[in-house]
CSV table of C-alpha atoms and ligand atoms in Angstrom, one decimal:
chain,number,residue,atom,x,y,z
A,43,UNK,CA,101.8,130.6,96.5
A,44,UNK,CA,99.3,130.0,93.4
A,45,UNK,CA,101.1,126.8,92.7
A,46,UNK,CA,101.3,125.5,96.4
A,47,UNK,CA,97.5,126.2,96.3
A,48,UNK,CA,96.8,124.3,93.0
A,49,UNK,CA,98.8,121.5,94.8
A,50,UNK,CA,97.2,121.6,97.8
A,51,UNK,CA,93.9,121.7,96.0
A,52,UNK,CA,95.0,118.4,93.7
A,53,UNK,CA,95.9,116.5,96.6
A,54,UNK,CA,92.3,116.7,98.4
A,55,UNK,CA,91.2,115.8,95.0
A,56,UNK,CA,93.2,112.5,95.2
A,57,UNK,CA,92.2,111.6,98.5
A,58,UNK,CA,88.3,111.9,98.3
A,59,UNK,CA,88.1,109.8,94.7
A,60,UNK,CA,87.5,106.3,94.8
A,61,UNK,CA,89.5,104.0,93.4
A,62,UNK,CA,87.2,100.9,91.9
A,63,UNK,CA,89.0,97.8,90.7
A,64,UNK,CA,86.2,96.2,88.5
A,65,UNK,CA,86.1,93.3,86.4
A,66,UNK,CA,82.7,94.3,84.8
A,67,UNK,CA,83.3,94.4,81.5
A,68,UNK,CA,80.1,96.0,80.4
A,69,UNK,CA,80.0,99.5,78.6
A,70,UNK,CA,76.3,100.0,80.1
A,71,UNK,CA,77.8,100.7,83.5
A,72,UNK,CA,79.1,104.1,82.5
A,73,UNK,CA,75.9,105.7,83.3
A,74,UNK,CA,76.0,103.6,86.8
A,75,UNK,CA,79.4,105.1,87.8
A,76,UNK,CA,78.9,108.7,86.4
A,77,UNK,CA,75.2,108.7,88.7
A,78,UNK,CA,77.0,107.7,91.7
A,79,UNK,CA,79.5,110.7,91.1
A,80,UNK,CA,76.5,113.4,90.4
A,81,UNK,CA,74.6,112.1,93.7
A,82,UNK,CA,78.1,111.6,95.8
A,83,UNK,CA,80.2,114.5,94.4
A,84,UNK,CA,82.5,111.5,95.0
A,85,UNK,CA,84.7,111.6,91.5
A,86,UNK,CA,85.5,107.6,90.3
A,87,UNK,CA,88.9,106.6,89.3
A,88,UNK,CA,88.4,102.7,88.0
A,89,UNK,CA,90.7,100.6,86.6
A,90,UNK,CA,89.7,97.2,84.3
A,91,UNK,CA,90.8,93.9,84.1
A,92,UNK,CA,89.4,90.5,84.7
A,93,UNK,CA,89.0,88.7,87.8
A,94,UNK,CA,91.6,86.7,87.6
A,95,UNK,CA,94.1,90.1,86.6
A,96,UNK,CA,92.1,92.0,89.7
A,97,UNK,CA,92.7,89.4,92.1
A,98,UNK,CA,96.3,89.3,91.5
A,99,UNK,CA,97.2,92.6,91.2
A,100,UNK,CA,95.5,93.0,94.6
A,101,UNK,CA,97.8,90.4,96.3
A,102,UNK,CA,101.0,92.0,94.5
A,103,UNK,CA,100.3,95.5,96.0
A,104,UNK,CA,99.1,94.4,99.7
A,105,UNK,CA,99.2,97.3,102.2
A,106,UNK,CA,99.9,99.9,99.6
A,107,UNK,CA,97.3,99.1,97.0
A,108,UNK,CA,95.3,102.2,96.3
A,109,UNK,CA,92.2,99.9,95.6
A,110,UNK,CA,89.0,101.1,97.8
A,111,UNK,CA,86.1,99.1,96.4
A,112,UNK,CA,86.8,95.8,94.2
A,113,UNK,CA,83.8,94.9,91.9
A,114,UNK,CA,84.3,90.9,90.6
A,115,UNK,CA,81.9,89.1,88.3
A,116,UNK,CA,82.0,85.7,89.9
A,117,UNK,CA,80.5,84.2,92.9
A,118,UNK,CA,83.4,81.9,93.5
A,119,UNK,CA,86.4,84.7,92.9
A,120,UNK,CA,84.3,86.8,95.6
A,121,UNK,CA,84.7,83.8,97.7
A,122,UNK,CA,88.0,83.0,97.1
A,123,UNK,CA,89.0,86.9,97.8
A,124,UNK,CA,87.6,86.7,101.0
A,125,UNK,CA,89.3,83.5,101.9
A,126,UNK,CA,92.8,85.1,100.6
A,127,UNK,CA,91.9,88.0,102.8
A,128,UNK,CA,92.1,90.9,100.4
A,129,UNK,CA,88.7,92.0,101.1
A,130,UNK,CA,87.2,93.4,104.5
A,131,UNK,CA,83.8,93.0,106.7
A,132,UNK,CA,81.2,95.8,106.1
A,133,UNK,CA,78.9,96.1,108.6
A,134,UNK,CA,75.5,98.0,106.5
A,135,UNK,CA,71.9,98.1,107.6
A,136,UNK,CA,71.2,99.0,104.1
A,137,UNK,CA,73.0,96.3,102.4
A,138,UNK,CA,72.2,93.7,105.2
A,139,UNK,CA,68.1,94.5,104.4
A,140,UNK,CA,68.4,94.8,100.7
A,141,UNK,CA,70.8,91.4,99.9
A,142,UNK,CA,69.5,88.1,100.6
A,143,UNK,CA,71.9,86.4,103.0
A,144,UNK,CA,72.6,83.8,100.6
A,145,UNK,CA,73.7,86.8,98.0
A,146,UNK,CA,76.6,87.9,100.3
A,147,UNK,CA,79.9,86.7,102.5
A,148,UNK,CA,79.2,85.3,105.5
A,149,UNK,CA,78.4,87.3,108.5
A,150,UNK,CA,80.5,86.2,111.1
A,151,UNK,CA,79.3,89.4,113.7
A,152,UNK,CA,81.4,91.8,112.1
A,153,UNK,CA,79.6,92.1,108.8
A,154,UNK,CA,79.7,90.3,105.7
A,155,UNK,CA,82.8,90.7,103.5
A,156,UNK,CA,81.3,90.8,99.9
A,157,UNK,CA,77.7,91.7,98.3
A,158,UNK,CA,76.0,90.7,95.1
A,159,UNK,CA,74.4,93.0,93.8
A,160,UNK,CA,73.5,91.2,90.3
A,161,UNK,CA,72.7,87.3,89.5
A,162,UNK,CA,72.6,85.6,86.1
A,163,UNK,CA,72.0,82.6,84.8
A,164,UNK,CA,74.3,80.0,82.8
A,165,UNK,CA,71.9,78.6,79.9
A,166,UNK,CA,72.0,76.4,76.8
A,167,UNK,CA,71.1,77.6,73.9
A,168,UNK,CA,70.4,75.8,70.4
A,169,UNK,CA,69.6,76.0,66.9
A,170,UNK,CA,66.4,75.3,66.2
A,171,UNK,CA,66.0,73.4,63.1
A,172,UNK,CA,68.7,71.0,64.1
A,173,UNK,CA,68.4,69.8,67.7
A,174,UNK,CA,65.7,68.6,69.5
A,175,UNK,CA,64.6,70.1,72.8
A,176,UNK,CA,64.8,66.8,74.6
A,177,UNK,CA,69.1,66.8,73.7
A,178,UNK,CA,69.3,70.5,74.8
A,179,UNK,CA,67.4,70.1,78.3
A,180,UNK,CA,70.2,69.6,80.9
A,181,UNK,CA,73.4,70.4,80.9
A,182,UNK,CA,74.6,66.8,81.2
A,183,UNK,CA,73.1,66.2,77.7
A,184,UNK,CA,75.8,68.6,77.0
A,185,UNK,CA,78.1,65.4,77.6
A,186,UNK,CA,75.7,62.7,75.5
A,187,UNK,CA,76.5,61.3,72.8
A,188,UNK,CA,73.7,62.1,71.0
A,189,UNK,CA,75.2,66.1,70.5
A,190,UNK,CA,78.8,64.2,68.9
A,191,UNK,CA,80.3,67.3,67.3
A,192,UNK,CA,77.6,69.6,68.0
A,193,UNK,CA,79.0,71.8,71.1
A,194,UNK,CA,80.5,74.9,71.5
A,195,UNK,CA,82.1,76.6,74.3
A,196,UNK,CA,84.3,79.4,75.6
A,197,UNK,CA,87.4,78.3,77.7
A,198,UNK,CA,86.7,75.4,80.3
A,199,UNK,CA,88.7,77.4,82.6
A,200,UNK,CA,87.0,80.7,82.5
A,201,UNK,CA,84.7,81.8,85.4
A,202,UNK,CA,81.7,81.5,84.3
A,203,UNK,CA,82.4,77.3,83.3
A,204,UNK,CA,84.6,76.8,86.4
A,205,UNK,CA,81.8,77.8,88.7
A,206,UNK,CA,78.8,76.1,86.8
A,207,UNK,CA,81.5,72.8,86.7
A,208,UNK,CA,82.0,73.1,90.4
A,209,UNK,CA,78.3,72.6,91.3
A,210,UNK,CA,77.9,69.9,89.1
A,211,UNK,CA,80.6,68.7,91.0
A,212,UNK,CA,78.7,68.7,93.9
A,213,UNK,CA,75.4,67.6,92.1
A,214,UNK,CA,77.1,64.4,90.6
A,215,UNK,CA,80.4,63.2,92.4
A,216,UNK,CA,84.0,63.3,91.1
A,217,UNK,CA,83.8,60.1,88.8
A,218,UNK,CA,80.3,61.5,87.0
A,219,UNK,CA,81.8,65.1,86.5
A,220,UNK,CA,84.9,63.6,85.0
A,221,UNK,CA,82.9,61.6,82.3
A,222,UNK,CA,80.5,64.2,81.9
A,223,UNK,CA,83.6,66.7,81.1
A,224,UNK,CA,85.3,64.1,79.1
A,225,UNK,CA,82.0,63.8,77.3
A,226,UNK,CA,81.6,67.5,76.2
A,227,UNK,CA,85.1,67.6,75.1
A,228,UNK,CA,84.3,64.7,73.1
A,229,UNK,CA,81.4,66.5,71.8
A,230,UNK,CA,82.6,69.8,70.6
A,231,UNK,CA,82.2,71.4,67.2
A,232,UNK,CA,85.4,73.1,67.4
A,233,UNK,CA,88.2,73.8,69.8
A,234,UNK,CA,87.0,76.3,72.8
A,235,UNK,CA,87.7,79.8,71.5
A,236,UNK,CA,85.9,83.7,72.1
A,237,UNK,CA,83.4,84.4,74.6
A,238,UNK,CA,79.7,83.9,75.3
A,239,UNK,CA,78.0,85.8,72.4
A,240,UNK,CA,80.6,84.0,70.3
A,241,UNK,CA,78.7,80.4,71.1
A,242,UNK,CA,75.4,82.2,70.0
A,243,UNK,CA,76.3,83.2,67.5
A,244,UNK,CA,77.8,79.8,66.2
A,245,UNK,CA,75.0,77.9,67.2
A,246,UNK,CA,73.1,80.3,64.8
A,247,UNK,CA,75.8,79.7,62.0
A,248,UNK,CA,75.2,75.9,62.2
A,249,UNK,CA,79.0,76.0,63.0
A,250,UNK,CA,77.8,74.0,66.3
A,251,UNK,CA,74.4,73.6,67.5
A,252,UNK,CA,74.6,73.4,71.5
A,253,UNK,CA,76.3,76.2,73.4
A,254,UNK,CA,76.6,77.6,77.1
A,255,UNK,CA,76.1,81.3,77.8
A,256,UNK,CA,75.4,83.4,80.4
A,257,UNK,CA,71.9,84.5,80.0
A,258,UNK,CA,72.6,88.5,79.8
A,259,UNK,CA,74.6,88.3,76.3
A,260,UNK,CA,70.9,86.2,75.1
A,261,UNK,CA,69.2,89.3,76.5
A,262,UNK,CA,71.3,91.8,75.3
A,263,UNK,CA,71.1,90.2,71.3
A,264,UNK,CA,67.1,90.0,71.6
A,265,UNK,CA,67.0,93.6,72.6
A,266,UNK,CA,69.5,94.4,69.6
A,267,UNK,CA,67.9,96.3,66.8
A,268,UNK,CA,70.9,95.1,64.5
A,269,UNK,CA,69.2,92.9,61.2
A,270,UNK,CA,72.1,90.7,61.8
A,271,UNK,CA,71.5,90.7,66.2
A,272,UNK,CA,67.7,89.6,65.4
A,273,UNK,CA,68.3,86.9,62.5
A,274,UNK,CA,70.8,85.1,65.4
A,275,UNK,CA,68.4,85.2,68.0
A,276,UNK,CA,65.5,84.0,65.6
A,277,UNK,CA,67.6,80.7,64.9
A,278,UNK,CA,68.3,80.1,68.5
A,279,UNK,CA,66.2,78.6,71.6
A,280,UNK,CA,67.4,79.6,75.0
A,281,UNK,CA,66.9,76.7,77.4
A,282,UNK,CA,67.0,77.0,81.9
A,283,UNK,CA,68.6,73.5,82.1
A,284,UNK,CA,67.9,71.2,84.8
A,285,UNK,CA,64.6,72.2,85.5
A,286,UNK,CA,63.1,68.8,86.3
A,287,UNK,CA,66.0,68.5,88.9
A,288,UNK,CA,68.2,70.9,90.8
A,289,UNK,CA,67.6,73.9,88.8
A,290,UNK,CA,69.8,76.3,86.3
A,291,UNK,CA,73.0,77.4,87.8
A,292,UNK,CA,72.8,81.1,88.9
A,293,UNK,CA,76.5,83.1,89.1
A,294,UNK,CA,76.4,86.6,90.9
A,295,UNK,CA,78.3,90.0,90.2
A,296,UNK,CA,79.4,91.6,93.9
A,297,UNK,CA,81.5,93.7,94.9
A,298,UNK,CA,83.5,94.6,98.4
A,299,UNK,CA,85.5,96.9,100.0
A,300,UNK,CA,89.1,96.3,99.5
A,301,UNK,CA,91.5,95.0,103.0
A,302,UNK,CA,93.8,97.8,102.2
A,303,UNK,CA,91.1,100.7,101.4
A,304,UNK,CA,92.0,104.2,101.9
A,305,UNK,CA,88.1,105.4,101.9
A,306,UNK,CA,86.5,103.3,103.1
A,307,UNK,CA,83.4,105.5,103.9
A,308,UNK,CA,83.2,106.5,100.2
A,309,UNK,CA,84.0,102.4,99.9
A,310,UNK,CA,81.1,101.5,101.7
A,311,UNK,CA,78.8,104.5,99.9
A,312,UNK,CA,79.3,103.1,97.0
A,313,UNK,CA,78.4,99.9,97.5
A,314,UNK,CA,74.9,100.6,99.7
A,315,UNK,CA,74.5,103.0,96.1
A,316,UNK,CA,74.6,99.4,94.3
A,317,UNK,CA,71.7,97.9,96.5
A,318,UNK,CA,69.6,101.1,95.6
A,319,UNK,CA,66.9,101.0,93.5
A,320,UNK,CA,68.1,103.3,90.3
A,321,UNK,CA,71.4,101.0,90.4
A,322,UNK,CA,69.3,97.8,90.6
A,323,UNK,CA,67.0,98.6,87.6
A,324,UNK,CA,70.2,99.6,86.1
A,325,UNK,CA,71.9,96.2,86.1
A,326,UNK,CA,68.6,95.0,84.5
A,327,UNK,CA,68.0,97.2,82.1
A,328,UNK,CA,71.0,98.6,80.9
A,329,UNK,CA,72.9,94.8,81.3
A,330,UNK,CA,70.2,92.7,81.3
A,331,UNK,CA,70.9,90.8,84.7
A,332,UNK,CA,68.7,90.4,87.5
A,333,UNK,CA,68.7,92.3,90.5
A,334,UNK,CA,69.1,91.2,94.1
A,335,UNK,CA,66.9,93.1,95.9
A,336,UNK,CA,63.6,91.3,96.3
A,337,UNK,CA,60.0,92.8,94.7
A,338,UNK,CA,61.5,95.4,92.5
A,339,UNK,CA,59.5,96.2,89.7
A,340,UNK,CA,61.9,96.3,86.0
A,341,UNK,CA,60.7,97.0,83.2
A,342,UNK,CA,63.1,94.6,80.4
A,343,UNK,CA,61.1,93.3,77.6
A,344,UNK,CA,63.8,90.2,77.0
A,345,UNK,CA,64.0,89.3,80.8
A,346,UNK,CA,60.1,89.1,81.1
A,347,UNK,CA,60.6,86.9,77.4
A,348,UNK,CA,62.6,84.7,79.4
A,349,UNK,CA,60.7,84.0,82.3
A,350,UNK,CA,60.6,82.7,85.7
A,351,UNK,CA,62.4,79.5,85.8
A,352,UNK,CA,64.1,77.2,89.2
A,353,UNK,CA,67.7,78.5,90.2
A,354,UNK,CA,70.4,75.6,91.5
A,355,UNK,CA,70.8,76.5,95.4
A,356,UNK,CA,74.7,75.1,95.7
A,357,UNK,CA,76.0,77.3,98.2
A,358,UNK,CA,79.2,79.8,96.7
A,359,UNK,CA,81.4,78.6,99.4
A,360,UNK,CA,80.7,75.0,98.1
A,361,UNK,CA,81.4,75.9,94.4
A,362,UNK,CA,84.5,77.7,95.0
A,363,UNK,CA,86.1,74.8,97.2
A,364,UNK,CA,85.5,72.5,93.9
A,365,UNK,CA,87.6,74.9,92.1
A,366,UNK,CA,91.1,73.1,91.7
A,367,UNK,CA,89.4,69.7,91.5
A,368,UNK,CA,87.7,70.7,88.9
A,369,UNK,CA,90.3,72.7,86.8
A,370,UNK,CA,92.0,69.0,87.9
A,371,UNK,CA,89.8,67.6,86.0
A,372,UNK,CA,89.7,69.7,83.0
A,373,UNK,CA,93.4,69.2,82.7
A,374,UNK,CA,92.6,65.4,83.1
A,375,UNK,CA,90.2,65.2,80.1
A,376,UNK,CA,91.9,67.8,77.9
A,377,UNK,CA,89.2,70.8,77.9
A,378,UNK,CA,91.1,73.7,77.5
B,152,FE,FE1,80.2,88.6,81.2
């Protein structure tokens, strides 16, 4: 009887936690997950991967995946989850008044089938003494000849570059882009290798002096109290390219309720929780990104450093249907 309790007992356990698929890879977020659970009572089971890993394992398991919510760090995979129909519509007055409608999925009458919840911003960043702000000021100067063997950047094909390529897709036609691209691989320091805070932090080197990054892993070294953190940033400018034209392209973190969800109400909890106020002053100040929801007041010493500055407007949809010409045309021009 005791053990057929205990059972009994385990197995409402199992059906009332959430299951999060996340691609945030962001140790900050602990203390966003473990809040949710002390509010909720609603215990967090969440397994991590990257988008790419998340999306597939999603398709693999279909109808029997145990996902309920799916968190992705990439306006165009949100977009591209949707199309592939592993997502579902969430009707949510909360979420509907608190996201901009160009931060979520389309509402086509049954709700919107992904939120963001968190933008950032995909930046240049240089070494000071060597480069002159004029060569560092857009991102096609990343493709000029003028910065021959001076750029560094992670994979072509990672997220982050596929989504900031596919606007400049749009921006400049499929014959500009290719040069452009052909351009920066002609340009580079080094082959592409390590992530974000990895450019930085060979820009400071002198190992290159141009890099991309997304503007959070900037943030997160000028908040460092590390001697080695603060000698990096003191060596490098951060730049919102494209100011004087369409603006510095913006990528957002969302999240959705998974097509196969077995909870959903927890699902949908969970995500109106992300549009609140103590999660939105979260992503800024434990992650340094900025929050969705308009006229909330943060308090992050590095994002007020940085500024106000003009955000590209290519729609998501836009950027993820350039995807595969673009990765097209990285395989064209070599940049792996
Ligand atoms: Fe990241």
């Amino acid at each position: 009887m005791v053990a057929l309790a205990a059972l009994a007992l385990h197995a409402t356990a199992q059906e009332r936690e959430l299951s999060i698929y996340s691609a945030r890879h962001y140790a900050t977020d602990e203390a966003l997950y473990a809040a949710f659970t002390k509010a909720t009572g609603i215990p967090i089971k969440r397994i991590d991967a990257d988008d790419t890993a998340v999306l597939a394992r999603l398709k693999s398991e279909g109808a029997a995946s145990p996902a309920d919510v799916v968190l992705l760090v990439d306006a165009s995979r949100l977009w591209r989850a949707e199309v592939d129909g592993l997502f579902q519509p969430v009707k949510s007055a909360a979420l509907e008044s608190r996201i901009p409608a160009t931060l979520r999925g389309k509402d086509s009458g049954e709700g919107s089938q992904w939120f963001g919840f968190s933008t950032r911003a995909r930046v240049i960043v240089y070494n000071k003494a060597t480069v002159k702000p004029a060569d560092a000021a857009t991102y096609e100067m990343l493709g000029d000849p003028v910065n021959k063997g001076r750029v560094c950047t992670r994979s072509g094909s990672h997220p982050y570059n596929l989504s900031l390529f596919g606007a400049m897709l749009e921006h400049m036609g499929e014959a500009r882009t290719k040069t452009w691209l052909a351009g920066i691989v002609a340009n580079m320091a080094r082959a592409p290798k390590g992530g974000d805070t990895d450019q930085i932090r060979a820009v400071a080197s002198g190992e290159c002096q141009v890099a991309l990054t997304n503007s959070y892993y900037f943030a997160r070294l000028m908040r460092s109290t590390k001697p080695e953190d603060k000698a990096v940033v003191e060596k490098v400018t951060l730049v919102f390219p494209d100011q004087a034209s369409f603006g510095t392209h913006v990528n957002i973190a969302g999240g959705a309720v998974a097509r196969h969800a077995k909870n959903r109400d927890a699902a949908v909890k969970f995500l109106e929780y992300l549009a609140s106020d103590d999660a939105q002053r979260h992503f800024a100040d434990g992650n340094n990104e900025w929050p969705v929801v308009k006229g909330l007041k943060i308090a992050n010493p590095a994002l007020d450093a940085l500024g106000p500055f003009k955000a590209d407007t290519v729609p998501v949809s836009v950027i993820g249907m350039n995807q595969v010409k673009v990765q097209r045309l990285l395989d064209e021009v070599g940049y792996k």
